[in-house]
GROMACS .gro file of C-alpha atoms in nm:
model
  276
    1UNK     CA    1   0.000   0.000   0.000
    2UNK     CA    2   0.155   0.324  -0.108
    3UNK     CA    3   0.123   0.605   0.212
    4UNK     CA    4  -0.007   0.900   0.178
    5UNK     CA    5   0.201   1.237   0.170
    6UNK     CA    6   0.351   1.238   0.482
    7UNK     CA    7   0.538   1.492   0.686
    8UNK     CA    8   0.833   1.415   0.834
    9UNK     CA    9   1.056   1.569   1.125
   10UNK     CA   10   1.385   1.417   1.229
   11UNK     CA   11   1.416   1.361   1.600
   12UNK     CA   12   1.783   1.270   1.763
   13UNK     CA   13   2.035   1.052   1.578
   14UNK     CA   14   1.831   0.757   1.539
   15UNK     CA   15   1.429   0.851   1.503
   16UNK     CA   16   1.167   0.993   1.290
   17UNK     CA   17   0.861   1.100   1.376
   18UNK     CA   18   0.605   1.043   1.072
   19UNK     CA   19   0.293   1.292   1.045
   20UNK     CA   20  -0.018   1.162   0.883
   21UNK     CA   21  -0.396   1.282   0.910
   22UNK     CA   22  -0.474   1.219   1.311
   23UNK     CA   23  -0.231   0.987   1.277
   24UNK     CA   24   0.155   1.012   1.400
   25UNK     CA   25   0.395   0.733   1.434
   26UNK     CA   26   0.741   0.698   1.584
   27UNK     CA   27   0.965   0.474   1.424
   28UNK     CA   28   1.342   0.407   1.595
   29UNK     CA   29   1.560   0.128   1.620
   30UNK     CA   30   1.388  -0.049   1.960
   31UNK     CA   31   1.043   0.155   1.944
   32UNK     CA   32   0.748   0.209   1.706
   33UNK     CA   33   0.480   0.354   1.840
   34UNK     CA   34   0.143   0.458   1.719
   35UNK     CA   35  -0.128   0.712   1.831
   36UNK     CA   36  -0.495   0.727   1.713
   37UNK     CA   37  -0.764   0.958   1.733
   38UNK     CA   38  -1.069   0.788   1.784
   39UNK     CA   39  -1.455   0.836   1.931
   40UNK     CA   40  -1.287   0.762   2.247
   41UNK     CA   41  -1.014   0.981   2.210
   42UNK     CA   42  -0.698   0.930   2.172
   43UNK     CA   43  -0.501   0.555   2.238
   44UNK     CA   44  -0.119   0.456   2.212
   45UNK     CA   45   0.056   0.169   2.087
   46UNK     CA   46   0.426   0.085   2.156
   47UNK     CA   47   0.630  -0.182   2.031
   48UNK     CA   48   0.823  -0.109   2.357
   49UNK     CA   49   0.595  -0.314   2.510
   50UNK     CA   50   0.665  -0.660   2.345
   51UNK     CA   51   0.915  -0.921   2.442
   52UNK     CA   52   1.173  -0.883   2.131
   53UNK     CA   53   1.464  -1.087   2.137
   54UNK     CA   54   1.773  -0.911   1.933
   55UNK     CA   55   1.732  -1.058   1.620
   56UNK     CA   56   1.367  -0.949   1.608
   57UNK     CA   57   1.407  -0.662   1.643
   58UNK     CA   58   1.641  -0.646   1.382
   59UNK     CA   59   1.394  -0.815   1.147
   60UNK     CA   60   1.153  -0.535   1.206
   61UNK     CA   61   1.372  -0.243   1.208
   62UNK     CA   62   1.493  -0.383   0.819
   63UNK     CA   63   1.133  -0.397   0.721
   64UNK     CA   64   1.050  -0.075   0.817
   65UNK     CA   65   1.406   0.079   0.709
   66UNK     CA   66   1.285  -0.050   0.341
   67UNK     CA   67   0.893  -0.020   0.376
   68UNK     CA   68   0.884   0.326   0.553
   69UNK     CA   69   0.650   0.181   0.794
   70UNK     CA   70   0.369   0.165   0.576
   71UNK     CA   71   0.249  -0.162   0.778
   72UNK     CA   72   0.119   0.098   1.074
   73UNK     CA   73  -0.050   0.315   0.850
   74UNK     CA   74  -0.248   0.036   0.736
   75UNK     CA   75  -0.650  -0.071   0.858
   76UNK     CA   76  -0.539  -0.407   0.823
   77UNK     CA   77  -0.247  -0.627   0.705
   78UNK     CA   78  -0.229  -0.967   0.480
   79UNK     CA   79   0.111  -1.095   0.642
   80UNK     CA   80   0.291  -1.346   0.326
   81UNK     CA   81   0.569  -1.474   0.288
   82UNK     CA   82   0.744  -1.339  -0.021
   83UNK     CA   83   0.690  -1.122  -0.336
   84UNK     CA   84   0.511  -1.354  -0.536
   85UNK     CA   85   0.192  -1.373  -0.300
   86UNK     CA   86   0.225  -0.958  -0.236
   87UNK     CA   87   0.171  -0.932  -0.599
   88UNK     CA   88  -0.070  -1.192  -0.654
   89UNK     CA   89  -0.326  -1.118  -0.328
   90UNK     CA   90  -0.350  -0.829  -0.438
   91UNK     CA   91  -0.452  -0.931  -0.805
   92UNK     CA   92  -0.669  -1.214  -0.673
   93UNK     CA   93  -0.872  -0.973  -0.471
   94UNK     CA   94  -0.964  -0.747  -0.756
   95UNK     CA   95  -1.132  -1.007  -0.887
   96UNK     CA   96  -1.405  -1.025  -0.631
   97UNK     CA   97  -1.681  -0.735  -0.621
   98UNK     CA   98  -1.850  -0.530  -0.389
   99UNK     CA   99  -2.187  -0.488  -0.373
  100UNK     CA  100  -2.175  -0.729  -0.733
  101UNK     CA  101  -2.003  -0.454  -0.944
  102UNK     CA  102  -1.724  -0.275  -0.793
  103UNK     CA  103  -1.369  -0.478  -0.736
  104UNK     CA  104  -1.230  -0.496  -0.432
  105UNK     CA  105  -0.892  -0.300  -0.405
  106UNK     CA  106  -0.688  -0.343  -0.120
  107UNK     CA  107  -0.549  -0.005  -0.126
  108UNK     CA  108  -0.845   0.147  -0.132
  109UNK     CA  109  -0.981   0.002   0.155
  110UNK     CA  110  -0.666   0.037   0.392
  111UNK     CA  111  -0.517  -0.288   0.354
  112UNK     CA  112  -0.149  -0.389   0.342
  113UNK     CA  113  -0.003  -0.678   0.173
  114UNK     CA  114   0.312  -0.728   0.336
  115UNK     CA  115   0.597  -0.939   0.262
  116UNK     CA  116   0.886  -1.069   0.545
  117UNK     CA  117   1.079  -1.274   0.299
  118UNK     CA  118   1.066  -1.594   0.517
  119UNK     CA  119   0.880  -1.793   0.719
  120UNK     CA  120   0.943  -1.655   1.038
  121UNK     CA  121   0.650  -1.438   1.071
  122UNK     CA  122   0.691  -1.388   1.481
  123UNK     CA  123   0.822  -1.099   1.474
  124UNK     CA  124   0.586  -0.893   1.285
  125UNK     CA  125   0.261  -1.125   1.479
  126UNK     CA  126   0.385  -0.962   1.767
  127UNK     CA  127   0.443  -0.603   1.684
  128UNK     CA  128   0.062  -0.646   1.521
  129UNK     CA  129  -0.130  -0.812   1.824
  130UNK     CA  130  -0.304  -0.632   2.069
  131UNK     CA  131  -0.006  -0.643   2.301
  132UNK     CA  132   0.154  -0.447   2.044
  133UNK     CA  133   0.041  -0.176   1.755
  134UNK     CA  134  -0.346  -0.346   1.811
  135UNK     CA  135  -0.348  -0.360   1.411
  136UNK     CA  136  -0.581  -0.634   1.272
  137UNK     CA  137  -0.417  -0.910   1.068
  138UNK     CA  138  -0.432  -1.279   0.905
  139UNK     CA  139  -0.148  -1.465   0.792
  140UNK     CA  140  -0.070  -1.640   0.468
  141UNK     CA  141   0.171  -1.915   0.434
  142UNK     CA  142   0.231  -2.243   0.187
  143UNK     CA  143   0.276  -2.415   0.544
  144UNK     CA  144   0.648  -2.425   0.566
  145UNK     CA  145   0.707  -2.318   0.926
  146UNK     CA  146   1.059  -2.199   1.139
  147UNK     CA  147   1.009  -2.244   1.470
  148UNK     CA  148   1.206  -2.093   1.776
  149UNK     CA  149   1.432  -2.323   1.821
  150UNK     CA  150   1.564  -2.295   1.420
  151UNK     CA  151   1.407  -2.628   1.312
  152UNK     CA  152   1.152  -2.598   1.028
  153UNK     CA  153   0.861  -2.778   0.854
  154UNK     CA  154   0.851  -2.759   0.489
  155UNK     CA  155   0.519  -2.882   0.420
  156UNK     CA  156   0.459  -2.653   0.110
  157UNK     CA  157   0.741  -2.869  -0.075
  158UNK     CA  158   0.565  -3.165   0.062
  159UNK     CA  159   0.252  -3.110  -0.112
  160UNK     CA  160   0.406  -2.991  -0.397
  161UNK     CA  161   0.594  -3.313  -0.473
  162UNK     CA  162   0.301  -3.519  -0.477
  163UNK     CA  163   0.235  -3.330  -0.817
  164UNK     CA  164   0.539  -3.429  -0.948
  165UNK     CA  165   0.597  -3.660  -1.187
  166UNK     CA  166   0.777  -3.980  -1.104
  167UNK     CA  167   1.060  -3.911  -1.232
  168UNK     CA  168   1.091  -3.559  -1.084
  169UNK     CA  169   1.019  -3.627  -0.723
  170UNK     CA  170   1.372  -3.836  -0.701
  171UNK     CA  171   1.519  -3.502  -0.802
  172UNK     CA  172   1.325  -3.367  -0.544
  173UNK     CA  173   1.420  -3.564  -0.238
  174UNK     CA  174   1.771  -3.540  -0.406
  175UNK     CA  175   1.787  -3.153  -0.359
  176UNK     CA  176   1.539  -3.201   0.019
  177UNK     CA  177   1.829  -3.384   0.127
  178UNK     CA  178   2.086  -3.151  -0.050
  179UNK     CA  179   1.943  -2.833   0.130
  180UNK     CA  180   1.889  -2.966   0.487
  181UNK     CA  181   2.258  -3.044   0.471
  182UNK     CA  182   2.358  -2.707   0.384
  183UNK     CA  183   2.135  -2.494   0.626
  184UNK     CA  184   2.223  -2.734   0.859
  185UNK     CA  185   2.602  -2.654   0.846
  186UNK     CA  186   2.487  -2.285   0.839
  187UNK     CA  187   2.343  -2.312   1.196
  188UNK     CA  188   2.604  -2.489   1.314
  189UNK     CA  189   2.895  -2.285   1.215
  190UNK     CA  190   2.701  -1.964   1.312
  191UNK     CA  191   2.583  -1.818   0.963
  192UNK     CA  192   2.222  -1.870   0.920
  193UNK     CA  193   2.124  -1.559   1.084
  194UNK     CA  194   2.370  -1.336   0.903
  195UNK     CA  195   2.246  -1.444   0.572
  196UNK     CA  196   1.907  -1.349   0.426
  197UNK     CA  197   1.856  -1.654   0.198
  198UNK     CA  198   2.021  -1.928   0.125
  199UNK     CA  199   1.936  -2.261  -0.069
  200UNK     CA  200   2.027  -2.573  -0.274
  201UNK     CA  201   1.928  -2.597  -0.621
  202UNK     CA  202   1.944  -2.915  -0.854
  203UNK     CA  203   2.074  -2.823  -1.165
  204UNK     CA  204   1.953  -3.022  -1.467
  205UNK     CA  205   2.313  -3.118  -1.608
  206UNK     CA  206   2.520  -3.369  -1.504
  207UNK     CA  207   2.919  -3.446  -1.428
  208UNK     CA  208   3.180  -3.709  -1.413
  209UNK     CA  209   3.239  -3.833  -1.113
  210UNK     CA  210   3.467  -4.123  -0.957
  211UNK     CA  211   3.325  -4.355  -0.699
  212UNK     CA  212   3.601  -4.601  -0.599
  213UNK     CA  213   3.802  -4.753  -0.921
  214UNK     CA  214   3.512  -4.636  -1.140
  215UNK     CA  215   3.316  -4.310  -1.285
  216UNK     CA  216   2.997  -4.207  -1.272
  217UNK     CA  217   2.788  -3.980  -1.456
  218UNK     CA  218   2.562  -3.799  -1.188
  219UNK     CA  219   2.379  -3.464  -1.138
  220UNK     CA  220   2.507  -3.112  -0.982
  221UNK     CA  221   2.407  -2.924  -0.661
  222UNK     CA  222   2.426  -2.568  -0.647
  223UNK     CA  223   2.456  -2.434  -0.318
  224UNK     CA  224   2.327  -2.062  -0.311
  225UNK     CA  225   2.339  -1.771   0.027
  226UNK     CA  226   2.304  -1.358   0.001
  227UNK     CA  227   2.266  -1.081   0.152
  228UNK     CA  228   2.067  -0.829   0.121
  229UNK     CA  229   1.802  -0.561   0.319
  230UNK     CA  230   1.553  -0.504   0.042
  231UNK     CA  231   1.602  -0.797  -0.178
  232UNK     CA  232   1.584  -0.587  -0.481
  233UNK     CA  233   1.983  -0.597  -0.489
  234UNK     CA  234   2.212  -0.853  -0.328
  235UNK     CA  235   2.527  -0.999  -0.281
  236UNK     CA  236   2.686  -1.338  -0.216
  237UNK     CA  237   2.731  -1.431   0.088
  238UNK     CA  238   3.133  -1.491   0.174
  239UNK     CA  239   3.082  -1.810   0.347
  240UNK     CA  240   3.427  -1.916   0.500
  241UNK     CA  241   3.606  -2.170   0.249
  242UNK     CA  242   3.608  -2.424   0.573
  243UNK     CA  243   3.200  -2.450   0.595
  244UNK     CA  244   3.169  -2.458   0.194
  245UNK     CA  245   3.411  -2.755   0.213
  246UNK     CA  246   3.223  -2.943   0.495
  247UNK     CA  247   2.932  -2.842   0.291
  248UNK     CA  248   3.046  -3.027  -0.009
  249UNK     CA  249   3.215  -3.314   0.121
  250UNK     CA  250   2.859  -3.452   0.334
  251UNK     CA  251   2.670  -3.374   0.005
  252UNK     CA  252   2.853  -3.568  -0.215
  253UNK     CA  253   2.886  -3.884   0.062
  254UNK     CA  254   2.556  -3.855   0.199
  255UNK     CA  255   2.346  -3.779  -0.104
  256UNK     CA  256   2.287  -4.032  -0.336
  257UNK     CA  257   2.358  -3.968  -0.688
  258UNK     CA  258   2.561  -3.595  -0.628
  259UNK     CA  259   2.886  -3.577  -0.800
  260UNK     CA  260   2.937  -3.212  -0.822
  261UNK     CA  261   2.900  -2.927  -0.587
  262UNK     CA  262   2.922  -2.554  -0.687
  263UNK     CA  263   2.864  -2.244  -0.510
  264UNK     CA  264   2.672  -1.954  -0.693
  265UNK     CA  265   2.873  -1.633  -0.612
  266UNK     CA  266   2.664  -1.396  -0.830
  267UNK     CA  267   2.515  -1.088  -0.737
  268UNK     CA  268   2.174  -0.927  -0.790
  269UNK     CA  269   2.193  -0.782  -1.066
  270UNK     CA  270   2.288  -0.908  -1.275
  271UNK     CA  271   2.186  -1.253  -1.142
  272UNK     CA  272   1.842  -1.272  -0.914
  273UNK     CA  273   1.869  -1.478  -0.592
  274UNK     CA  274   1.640  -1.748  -0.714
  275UNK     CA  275   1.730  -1.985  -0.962
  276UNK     CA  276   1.441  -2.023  -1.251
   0.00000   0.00000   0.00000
């Protein structure tokens, strides 16, 4: 949802304070907070309020660094997980009519789609419930879920190799196998959190390989990580040469039919951060 014209005022080193139509909004690197002008009078919100561990509040401080805290100007938000769905929502919804003839624009009617480029949407549930900004919201995910502790559930890539042909979905488990591996060794050696995406990808070639006194002809695993605050540009992620080896070596001896392992060091642009 674009904002309206705002007026803005600079306050210390590290705040703004955002003016808006009975609406003002404080945005700083451990505090948003929100006043409205109501019936009732006038109620606060503060994020001050919410239990945020560090990296949370680094999540939401990047979102509204890029977003310019559009999410509290909002009526209501549609929290997704990536670009895709905060184009398509959108597009799906003007489909649909109200009262049978007009469509139904988001924007029109105050609602946000807003993307957190993940699947950790804990963050930005807290900052919106009650306890926080008080902002209604629903949440819209393919079902692949991080939970605290790091572990995740990718049921989205579940469901979508049951559409697969059968002989696709051994590529599948192939690169399943391939990627827990790598973000695996990420946690371990300390580098999930400083990266903002990273991923295997099974690329549809194949190499020579030797397996004991013989060769084999086998497919390649491209192992890709970047970072980025927006996502609009990027660059590769300078994994230490140590955890790209380890990396390597328990893909190629744990994953069946691997022979190759390669590690995308492109940047965005010219190369975007998925692989299609």
């Amino acid at each position: 949802m674009t904002p309206p014209t705002l007026e803005t005022a600079r306050v210390g080193a590290d705040a703004v304070v955002v003016g808006l139509a009975r609406e003002r909004v404080r945005v700083a690197a451990d505090l948003l907070a929100l006043t409205k002008e109501g019936p009732a009078g006038t109620k606060a919100y503060a994020s001050s309020r919410l239990a945020l561990t560090e990296w949370e509040e680094h999540d939401l401080q990047r979102y509204f660094d890029v977003t310019k805290a559009e999410m509290a100007f909002a009526k209501g938000v549609i929290l997704v997980e990536g670009i895709a769905e905060q184009f398509l929502i959108p597009a799906f919804a003007s489909n649909l009519r109200l009262n049978g003839t007009d469509p139904l624009e988001l924007d029109r009617v105050g609602i946000s789609v807003c993307a957190v480029y993940g699947t950790d949407f804990l963050p930005y549930v807290k900052l919106l419930s009650p306890d926080g900004l008080n902002i209604p919201f629903v949440l819209i995910s393919d079902g692949d879920v991080t939970f605290s502790d790091g572990s995740a559930v990718y049921a989205g890539l579940k469901r979508a190799i049951k559409f697969l042909p059968d002989t696709q979905k051994q590529a599948a488990e192939t690169l399943r196998l391939a990627d827990h591996i790598f973000i695996e060794e990420l946690r371990r050696a300390g580098w999930y959190d400083k990266t903002s995406q990273a991923f295997a990808v099974f690329l549809p070639v194949k190499s020579v390989g030797v397996a004991g006194d013989g060769r084999r002809h086998d497919p390649v695993v491209a192992l890709r990580a970047v970072e980025t605050v927006d996502f609009m540009t990027a660059r590769w992620a300078h994994l230490p040469y140590e955890l790209l080896d380890v990396c390597a070596r328990r893909i190629v001896n744990e994953v069946p039919g691997i022979s190759r392992v390669v590690y995308d060091i492109s940047g965005k642009p010219p190369a975007t951060i998925e692989w299609d």
